[in-house]
Short mmCIF file of C-alpha atoms in Angstrom, two decimals:
data_model
loop_
_atom_site.label_atom_id
_atom_site.label_comp_id
_atom_site.label_asym_id
_atom_site.label_seq_id
_atom_site.Cartn_x
_atom_site.Cartn_y
_atom_site.Cartn_z
CA MET A 1 29.46 6.91 -3.29
CA ASN A 2 30.71 3.67 -5.20
CA ARG A 3 27.61 2.97 -6.26
CA LEU A 4 27.52 6.53 -7.69
CA ARG A 5 31.30 5.81 -9.49
CA GLU A 6 29.61 2.59 -10.75
CA ALA A 7 26.44 4.05 -12.22
CA ARG A 8 29.12 6.83 -14.04
CA ARG A 9 31.03 4.44 -15.68
CA ARG A 10 28.51 1.67 -16.51
CA THR A 11 26.70 4.69 -18.19
CA PHE A 12 29.85 6.37 -20.24
CA ARG A 13 32.08 3.33 -20.59
CA ALA A 14 32.24 3.63 -24.29
CA LEU A 15 33.65 6.73 -23.64
CA THR A 16 37.09 4.47 -22.40
CA VAL A 17 37.83 3.99 -25.97
CA ARG A 18 39.09 6.62 -27.39
CA ASN A 19 38.81 6.24 -31.10
CA TYR A 20 35.01 6.60 -30.20
CA ARG A 21 35.72 9.89 -27.93
CA LEU A 22 37.29 11.75 -30.88
CA TYR A 23 33.73 10.74 -32.72
CA PHE A 24 31.59 11.39 -30.05
CA THR A 25 33.32 15.14 -29.44
CA GLY A 26 33.39 15.65 -32.95
CA GLN A 27 29.93 14.69 -32.96
CA VAL A 28 28.69 16.75 -30.51
CA ILE A 29 30.17 19.95 -32.38
CA SER A 30 28.73 18.87 -35.86
CA VAL A 31 25.46 17.63 -34.73
CA SER A 32 24.76 20.85 -32.74
CA GLY A 33 25.46 22.70 -36.01
CA THR A 34 23.11 20.29 -38.45
CA TRP A 35 20.20 21.52 -35.70
CA MET A 36 21.07 24.94 -36.00
CA GLN A 37 21.02 24.57 -39.73
CA MET A 38 17.44 22.58 -39.18
CA VAL A 39 16.06 25.39 -37.47
CA ALA A 40 17.56 28.38 -39.59
CA GLN A 41 15.91 26.56 -42.71
CA THR A 42 12.87 26.51 -41.01
CA TYR A 43 12.79 29.83 -40.49
CA LEU A 44 13.64 30.99 -44.23
CA VAL A 45 10.84 28.59 -45.25
CA LEU A 46 7.91 29.77 -42.83
CA TYR A 47 9.83 33.69 -41.79
CA ARG A 48 11.40 35.00 -44.73
CA LEU A 49 10.12 32.57 -48.13
CA HIS A 50 6.37 33.16 -46.60
CA GLY A 51 5.79 29.18 -46.67
CA THR A 52 3.36 26.98 -45.58
CA GLY A 53 3.36 23.82 -43.38
CA VAL A 54 3.32 21.55 -46.54
CA ASP A 55 6.88 23.58 -47.92
CA VAL A 56 8.42 23.17 -44.28
CA ALA A 57 7.08 19.18 -44.78
CA ILE A 58 8.83 19.55 -48.47
CA ALA A 59 12.40 21.00 -47.66
CA THR A 60 12.83 18.37 -44.42
CA GLY A 61 11.10 15.41 -46.78
CA LEU A 62 13.79 16.09 -49.30
CA GLN A 63 16.86 15.55 -47.01
CA PHE A 64 15.33 11.89 -46.94
CA LEU A 65 14.04 11.05 -50.41
CA PRO A 66 16.90 9.30 -51.55
CA LEU A 67 17.17 7.46 -48.32
CA LEU A 68 13.81 6.00 -49.26
CA LEU A 69 14.45 5.78 -52.95
CA PHE A 70 18.43 4.48 -52.84
CA GLY A 71 18.80 3.32 -49.03
CA PRO A 72 19.91 -0.46 -49.52
CA PHE A 73 22.94 0.96 -51.87
CA GLY A 74 24.29 3.02 -49.18
CA GLY A 75 24.09 0.37 -47.46
CA LEU A 76 26.13 -1.71 -50.13
CA ILE A 77 28.48 1.05 -50.19
CA ALA A 78 28.98 1.09 -45.81
CA ASP A 79 29.84 -3.04 -46.46
CA ARG A 80 31.83 -2.88 -49.56
CA LEU A 81 34.20 0.19 -48.28
CA ASP A 82 36.10 1.66 -45.72
CA LYS A 83 33.86 3.91 -43.65
CA ARG A 84 36.19 6.19 -42.21
CA LYS A 85 36.79 6.95 -45.70
CA VAL A 86 33.19 7.45 -46.94
CA LEU A 87 32.84 9.83 -43.85
CA TYR A 88 35.71 11.63 -44.56
CA ALA A 89 33.41 12.17 -48.52
CA THR A 90 30.05 12.61 -46.57
CA GLN A 91 31.31 15.08 -44.10
CA THR A 92 33.13 17.55 -46.70
CA THR A 93 30.37 17.39 -48.99
CA ALA A 94 27.61 18.46 -46.52
CA GLY A 95 30.08 21.15 -45.16
CA ILE A 96 30.36 22.33 -48.90
CA LEU A 97 26.39 22.68 -49.76
CA ALA A 98 25.55 25.01 -46.13
CA VAL A 99 28.05 27.32 -47.67
CA LEU A 100 26.08 27.40 -50.64
CA LEU A 101 23.14 27.84 -48.75
CA GLY A 102 24.62 31.01 -46.13
CA VAL A 103 25.75 32.58 -49.47
CA LEU A 104 22.03 32.23 -51.35
CA VAL A 105 20.87 34.00 -47.82
CA LEU A 106 23.12 36.43 -47.41
CA THR A 107 23.02 37.83 -51.00
CA ASP A 108 19.06 37.73 -50.19
CA SER A 109 18.71 36.06 -53.99
CA VAL A 110 17.55 32.40 -51.85
CA ARG A 111 14.71 30.75 -53.66
CA MET A 112 11.86 28.20 -52.08
CA TRP A 113 13.53 25.84 -55.21
CA GLU A 114 16.94 26.74 -54.44
CA VAL A 115 15.87 25.50 -50.54
CA PHE A 116 14.77 22.36 -51.89
CA ALA A 117 17.88 21.30 -54.52
CA LEU A 118 19.92 22.08 -51.50
CA ALA A 119 18.15 20.14 -49.12
CA THR A 120 18.02 16.73 -51.95
CA GLY A 121 22.05 17.25 -52.10
CA LEU A 122 21.69 16.83 -48.36
CA GLY A 123 19.43 13.64 -48.74
CA VAL A 124 21.97 12.24 -51.06
CA VAL A 125 24.73 12.52 -48.77
CA ASN A 126 22.97 11.71 -46.24
CA LEU A 127 22.45 7.85 -48.19
CA PHE A 128 26.15 7.29 -48.01
CA ASP A 129 26.79 9.02 -44.49
CA ASN A 130 24.00 7.37 -42.50
CA PRO A 131 25.00 3.75 -43.56
CA ALA A 132 28.57 4.30 -42.83
CA ARG A 133 28.29 6.39 -39.76
CA GLN A 134 25.88 3.77 -37.80
CA THR A 135 27.98 0.61 -38.45
CA PHE A 136 31.28 2.52 -38.08
CA MET A 137 30.61 2.67 -34.23
CA LEU A 138 30.85 -1.48 -34.31
CA GLU A 139 34.42 -1.00 -35.67
CA MET A 140 35.26 1.65 -33.00
CA VAL A 141 33.88 0.29 -29.30
CA GLY A 142 33.88 -3.58 -30.63
CA ARG A 143 30.50 -5.61 -29.95
CA ASP A 144 30.24 -5.55 -26.41
CA ASP A 145 30.19 -1.73 -26.34
CA LEU A 146 27.73 -1.35 -28.78
CA PRO A 147 24.70 -0.71 -26.91
CA ASN A 148 26.36 1.63 -24.85
CA ALA A 149 27.74 3.33 -27.70
CA VAL A 150 24.54 3.49 -29.95
CA SER A 151 22.84 5.22 -26.43
CA LEU A 152 25.28 7.96 -26.17
CA ASN A 153 25.50 8.59 -29.45
CA SER A 154 21.21 9.31 -29.43
CA VAL A 155 22.56 11.71 -26.07
CA VAL A 156 24.25 13.31 -28.76
CA MET A 157 21.76 13.76 -31.15
CA ASN A 158 19.48 14.97 -29.01
CA ALA A 159 22.07 16.89 -26.62
CA ALA A 160 22.03 18.77 -30.04
CA ARG A 161 18.64 19.65 -30.20
CA VAL A 162 19.34 21.72 -26.67
CA VAL A 163 22.53 23.15 -27.95
CA GLY A 164 22.25 24.10 -31.95
CA PRO A 165 18.26 26.25 -31.38
CA ALA A 166 19.74 27.93 -28.91
CA ILE A 167 22.39 28.71 -30.03
CA GLY A 168 20.97 29.00 -33.83
CA GLY A 169 18.23 32.07 -31.94
CA VAL A 170 20.94 33.68 -30.47
CA ILE A 171 22.82 33.73 -33.95
CA ILE A 172 19.87 35.05 -36.05
CA THR A 173 18.91 37.65 -33.95
CA ILE A 174 22.09 39.14 -33.22
CA PHE A 175 24.33 38.16 -36.37
CA GLY A 176 21.08 37.26 -38.85
CA LEU A 177 19.94 33.80 -40.09
CA GLY A 178 22.66 33.12 -42.87
CA ILE A 179 25.29 32.99 -40.55
CA CYS A 180 23.79 29.96 -39.04
CA PHE A 181 24.67 28.06 -42.56
CA PHE A 182 28.46 28.88 -42.28
CA VAL A 183 28.12 27.72 -38.73
CA ASN A 184 27.35 24.66 -39.48
CA ALA A 185 29.92 24.31 -42.43
CA ALA A 186 32.62 25.26 -39.88
CA SER A 187 31.10 22.71 -37.55
CA TYR A 188 32.06 19.65 -39.91
CA VAL A 189 35.34 20.54 -39.53
CA ALA A 190 35.11 19.14 -36.34
CA VAL A 191 34.64 15.41 -37.35
CA ILE A 192 36.80 15.79 -39.99
CA ILE A 193 39.56 15.95 -37.25
CA GLY A 194 38.20 13.51 -35.52
CA LEU A 195 38.40 11.10 -37.74
CA THR A 196 42.14 11.87 -38.73
CA MET A 197 43.56 11.52 -35.44
CA MET A 198 41.88 7.66 -34.54
CA ARG A 199 44.42 5.06 -34.60
CA THR A 200 43.42 2.43 -37.22
CA ALA A 201 44.99 -0.14 -34.97
CA GLU A 202 42.48 -0.09 -32.22
CA LEU A 203 39.57 -0.71 -34.83
CA HIS A 204 37.65 -3.61 -34.82
CA PRO A 205 37.30 -3.80 -39.24
CA THR A 206 34.50 -6.64 -40.26
CA GLY A 207 35.80 -6.58 -43.40
CA ALA A 208 34.79 -5.35 -46.35
CA VAL A 209 31.87 -6.89 -49.09
CA VAL A 210 33.49 -8.37 -52.66
CA ARG A 211 31.25 -7.29 -55.26
CA ALA A 212 28.98 -9.85 -56.57
CA LYS A 213 25.73 -9.16 -58.06
CA GLY A 214 22.29 -8.98 -56.63
CA GLN A 215 23.76 -8.06 -53.39
CA VAL A 216 20.63 -5.20 -52.57
CA ARG A 217 18.34 -8.15 -52.75
CA ASP A 218 20.05 -10.68 -50.48
CA GLY A 219 19.81 -7.40 -47.81
CA PHE A 220 16.34 -7.58 -48.40
CA ARG A 221 15.72 -11.04 -48.74
CA TYR A 222 17.85 -11.68 -45.60
CA VAL A 223 16.06 -8.98 -43.66
CA TRP A 224 12.47 -10.40 -44.61
CA SER A 225 13.46 -14.25 -43.68
CA THR A 226 15.03 -12.88 -39.88
CA PRO A 227 11.80 -12.03 -37.73
CA ALA A 228 13.74 -10.38 -34.96
CA LEU A 229 15.20 -7.91 -37.97
CA ARG A 230 11.94 -7.67 -39.95
CA ASN A 231 9.63 -6.95 -37.09
CA VAL A 232 11.71 -4.07 -35.75
CA LEU A 233 12.08 -2.43 -39.00
CA LEU A 234 8.31 -2.55 -39.72
CA SER A 235 7.67 -0.93 -36.23
CA VAL A 236 10.39 1.38 -36.91
CA ALA A 237 8.24 2.73 -40.13
CA LEU A 238 5.26 3.15 -39.10
CA ILE A 239 6.80 5.95 -36.28
CA GLY A 240 9.10 7.50 -38.74
CA ILE A 241 6.49 7.60 -41.39
CA PHE A 242 2.94 9.11 -38.85
CA ALA A 243 5.06 10.15 -35.09
CA TYR A 244 8.50 11.01 -36.11
CA ASN A 245 7.85 14.42 -38.32
CA PHE A 246 8.51 16.91 -34.99
CA THR A 247 10.34 19.42 -37.45
CA VAL A 248 7.14 19.67 -39.03
CA THR A 249 4.35 18.98 -36.48
CA LEU A 250 6.69 21.02 -33.44
CA ALA A 251 7.03 24.10 -35.82
CA LEU A 252 3.02 24.27 -36.38
CA LEU A 253 2.02 23.59 -33.11
CA ALA A 254 4.05 26.30 -32.07
CA LYS A 255 3.44 29.28 -35.13
CA ASP A 256 -0.74 27.63 -35.47
CA THR A 257 -2.06 26.18 -32.08
CA PHE A 258 0.43 28.83 -29.91
CA HIS A 259 0.61 31.57 -32.12
CA GLY A 260 4.17 31.70 -31.12
CA GLY A 261 7.30 32.55 -33.29
CA ALA A 262 10.96 31.01 -33.41
CA GLY A 263 11.57 31.79 -30.23
CA ASP A 264 8.75 29.47 -29.07
CA TYR A 265 9.65 27.10 -31.69
CA ALA A 266 13.43 26.40 -30.37
CA ILE A 267 12.36 25.96 -27.05
CA LEU A 268 10.16 23.24 -27.99
CA THR A 269 12.23 21.52 -30.14
CA SER A 270 15.11 21.99 -26.44
CA CYS A 271 12.44 20.64 -24.45
CA MET A 272 12.29 17.46 -26.45
CA GLY A 273 16.14 16.74 -27.05
CA ALA A 274 16.49 17.76 -23.04
CA GLY A 275 14.18 14.80 -22.25
CA ALA A 276 15.80 12.70 -25.16
CA ILE A 277 19.40 13.08 -22.97
CA VAL A 278 17.95 12.36 -19.97
CA GLY A 279 16.22 8.87 -22.05
CA GLY A 280 19.70 8.00 -23.98
CA LEU A 281 21.84 8.07 -20.52
CA ILE A 282 18.77 5.68 -18.69
CA VAL A 283 19.46 3.40 -21.95
CA ALA A 284 22.92 3.55 -22.08
CA HIS A 285 23.04 2.06 -18.40
CA ARG A 286 22.02 -0.55 -19.22
CA ALA A 287 23.55 -3.40 -20.65
CA ARG A 288 21.62 -5.26 -23.20
CA PRO A 289 18.72 -4.00 -25.21
CA THR A 290 15.66 -6.37 -24.78
CA PRO A 291 12.51 -7.31 -27.11
CA ARG A 292 10.76 -6.24 -24.11
CA LEU A 293 12.46 -2.80 -23.10
CA LEU A 294 11.33 -1.85 -26.85
CA GLN A 295 7.63 -3.19 -26.58
CA VAL A 296 7.52 -0.21 -23.30
CA LEU A 297 9.10 2.12 -24.55
CA ALA A 298 7.06 2.39 -27.61
CA LEU A 299 3.55 2.19 -25.47
CA VAL A 300 5.35 5.02 -23.35
CA PHE A 301 6.45 7.18 -26.02
CA GLY A 302 2.20 6.59 -28.15
CA GLY A 303 1.45 7.70 -24.81
CA LEU A 304 3.02 10.88 -23.99
CA LEU A 305 2.66 12.20 -27.57
CA ALA A 306 -1.41 11.72 -26.92
CA ALA A 307 -0.61 13.89 -24.13
CA VAL A 308 1.70 16.64 -26.14
CA ALA A 309 -1.14 16.78 -28.48
CA LEU A 310 -3.88 17.43 -26.31
CA ALA A 311 -1.90 19.87 -23.71
CA PRO A 312 -3.70 22.82 -23.26
CA THR A 313 -1.10 25.56 -23.07
CA LEU A 314 2.71 26.18 -24.52
CA LEU A 315 4.24 25.66 -21.25
CA ALA A 316 2.09 22.35 -20.65
CA ALA A 317 3.71 21.26 -24.09
CA ASP A 318 6.82 22.12 -23.01
CA LEU A 319 6.84 20.18 -20.16
CA LEU A 320 5.40 16.85 -21.30
CA ILE A 321 7.53 16.79 -24.65
CA VAL A 322 10.36 16.08 -22.36
CA LEU A 323 8.97 12.83 -21.54
CA MET A 324 8.14 12.14 -24.70
CA GLY A 325 11.38 13.06 -25.67
CA ALA A 326 13.15 10.68 -23.67
CA ALA A 327 10.39 7.45 -24.45
CA SER A 328 11.19 8.52 -28.01
CA ILE A 329 14.74 8.44 -27.79
CA GLY A 330 14.87 5.35 -25.42
CA PHE A 331 12.88 3.50 -28.23
CA ILE A 332 15.36 4.40 -31.05
CA ALA A 333 18.18 3.78 -29.71
CA THR A 334 17.30 0.14 -27.88
CA ALA A 335 15.82 -0.26 -31.96
CA ASN A 336 19.01 0.61 -33.45
CA ALA A 337 20.85 -1.42 -31.39
CA THR A 338 18.55 -4.30 -31.29
CA LEU A 339 19.01 -4.50 -34.88
CA GLN A 340 22.89 -4.15 -35.36
CA LEU A 341 23.72 -6.97 -32.96
CA THR A 342 21.18 -8.96 -34.24
CA ALA A 343 22.80 -8.86 -37.76
CA ASP A 344 25.05 -10.63 -39.27
CA PRO A 345 28.58 -9.40 -40.07
CA ALA A 346 28.58 -8.86 -43.90
CA MET A 347 24.88 -7.55 -44.02
CA ARG A 348 25.23 -5.50 -41.36
CA GLY A 349 25.65 -2.36 -43.46
CA ARG A 350 22.33 -3.11 -45.63
CA VAL A 351 20.44 -3.87 -42.12
CA MET A 352 21.22 -0.21 -41.11
CA ALA A 353 20.52 1.23 -44.34
CA LEU A 354 16.89 -0.42 -44.60
CA TYR A 355 17.13 0.76 -40.59
CA ALA A 356 17.81 4.34 -42.01
CA MET A 357 14.38 3.95 -44.84
CA ALA A 358 12.83 2.89 -42.53
CA PHE A 359 13.24 5.74 -39.67
CA LEU A 360 14.91 8.24 -41.93
CA GLY A 361 13.87 7.57 -45.93
CA THR A 362 10.05 7.49 -44.95
CA THR A 363 9.66 11.35 -44.09
CA PRO A 364 9.23 12.76 -47.66
CA ILE A 365 6.09 10.01 -46.96
CA GLY A 366 5.80 11.30 -43.41
CA ALA A 367 6.83 14.89 -43.47
CA PRO A 368 3.84 15.86 -45.98
CA LEU A 369 1.95 13.68 -45.06
CA VAL A 370 1.67 14.86 -41.56
CA GLY A 371 2.21 18.81 -42.93
CA ALA A 372 -0.88 18.46 -44.67
CA ILE A 373 -3.15 16.92 -42.22
CA ALA A 374 -1.66 19.80 -39.52
CA GLN A 375 -2.95 22.22 -42.31
CA TRP A 376 -5.92 20.31 -43.45
CA THR A 377 -7.24 20.07 -39.66
CA ASN A 378 -4.83 21.44 -37.10
CA PRO A 379 -1.14 20.54 -35.64
CA ARG A 380 -3.30 18.27 -32.20
CA VAL A 381 -4.46 16.27 -34.62
CA ALA A 382 -1.76 15.39 -36.86
CA LEU A 383 0.08 14.51 -33.59
CA MET A 384 -2.63 12.24 -32.55
CA VAL A 385 -1.92 10.52 -35.73
CA GLY A 386 1.69 10.02 -34.69
CA ALA A 387 0.05 8.67 -31.34
CA VAL A 388 -2.04 5.97 -32.32
CA ALA A 389 0.48 4.72 -35.01
CA THR A 390 2.90 4.20 -32.43
CA VAL A 391 0.30 2.63 -30.18
CA LEU A 392 -0.25 0.46 -32.98
CA SER A 393 3.84 -0.21 -33.24
CA ALA A 394 4.17 -1.53 -29.68
CA GLY A 395 0.96 -3.85 -30.47
CA LEU A 396 2.69 -5.07 -33.55
CA LEU A 397 5.88 -5.80 -31.56
CA MET A 398 4.15 -7.64 -28.89
CA TRP A 399 1.87 -10.00 -30.96
CA ARG A 400 4.91 -10.96 -33.47
CA HIS A 401 7.59 -11.24 -30.29
CA GLU A 402 4.54 -13.58 -28.28
CA ALA A 403 3.67 -15.40 -31.72
CA GLY A 404 7.69 -16.06 -31.42
CA LEU A 405 7.90 -17.24 -28.51
CA ARG A 406 4.99 -19.45 -28.88
CA THR A 407 6.73 -21.34 -32.09
CA ARG A 408 10.10 -21.08 -30.17
CA SER A 409 7.97 -23.26 -27.39
CA ARG A 410 6.57 -25.71 -30.02
CA VAL A 411 10.08 -26.19 -31.37
CA SER A 412 11.71 -27.06 -27.91
CA GLU A 413 8.86 -29.33 -27.02
CA ALA A 414 9.23 -31.08 -30.67
CA GLN A 415 12.78 -31.56 -29.84
CA ILE A 416 12.23 -32.82 -26.74
CA ARG A 417 9.21 -35.66 -28.59
CA ALA A 418 12.30 -36.57 -30.87
CA VAL A 419 15.20 -37.08 -28.12
CA GLU A 420 12.84 -39.02 -26.35
CA VAL A 421 11.88 -40.96 -29.40
CA GLN A 422 15.29 -41.56 -30.60
CA ALA A 423 16.11 -42.54 -26.46
CA VAL A 424 13.73 -45.26 -27.03
CA ASP A 425 14.77 -46.38 -30.41
CA ASP A 426 18.40 -46.58 -29.26
CA VAL A 427 17.54 -48.55 -26.33
CA GLU A 428 15.37 -50.83 -28.45
CA SER A 429 17.94 -51.63 -30.99
CA ARG A 430 21.01 -51.76 -28.34
CA ILE A 431 18.29 -54.92 -26.48
CA ALA A 432 17.56 -56.13 -29.72
#
């Protein structure tokens, strides 16, 4: 019993911080609404507007295009401004955009270009929201509890994969498609209330970066000259482009491969979310991320993604995707915590903006590309391409890690020899 209590305490220790607890509660509600809207938007494009897989990919990709084009600028804003005030602005704007889409759907006047335009608007919100939200976690919990907070936040994101689509399916069936967007708009209020109730005296501010020329360029230069950051970001980018496009691939797998409808897509998404919750809790239980853990998780993720691609039935895909979800969120949470703990505090916003570019900002490239592959061949091939890319990223991490170990070993040997030579010189000097 004591072991169980201790395991529970370690797994959820960030929730003992009041400010993070408020943030966590708001995120549970808000992100559930976001996933509900994602399902509703996919349903809107495929079934109401009679779009194709490429249309779904474009609508999804536009939500992250600003991150790809201007990500470091969003990170610089996070470094310069009060992150809580940035979050007030982004959450309010996202709620307004959801209301606009809901009105268009309810009045039956929605067109594909309007879906694309509002998706782009949400992308602008994400440009500033993502780095501010990522770095604000450190201010809420401090350095020691950051890995745990990041993992629990991943649990929230993926619990929403279960709750959001389930609620969305019920609302679409009973009340209609348009109501989903209004419910999502209301969910942002929970985050705003949580931010308002926080005690500013209990935050751990990292200090604002003073405005100066070349700060975006400095961020790129800093990351590229820091192998521990550069290698993780390259691997995340590779996975982000080819593997992490599940809004596209799972929708097409349900519709084209298994000839299902919106309910089957919601089940696949929920199964992935359920697995991700388990994976997030396992990672949250660990004290700190390690390079070896990141490598293993990437390799396992790639293998399970290949298994989902080869699943003979929808039921088999549902079961395999639970395991794949656990491995995928384990990799992403570990990469996130690794970057935040490694980055210099003054550069953290820009580093996490580059992380957002690599993971989310690559969606405008990856989603249409993967959607086109699925359209030209089939969804299984698109998933297999992602599996190969993920295994290659694991190989990159392993290769660069081993190279780093060899370099450090050579440096250590050189330092020892230098100390020995200096010691001999000192003795000779004293004798002379």
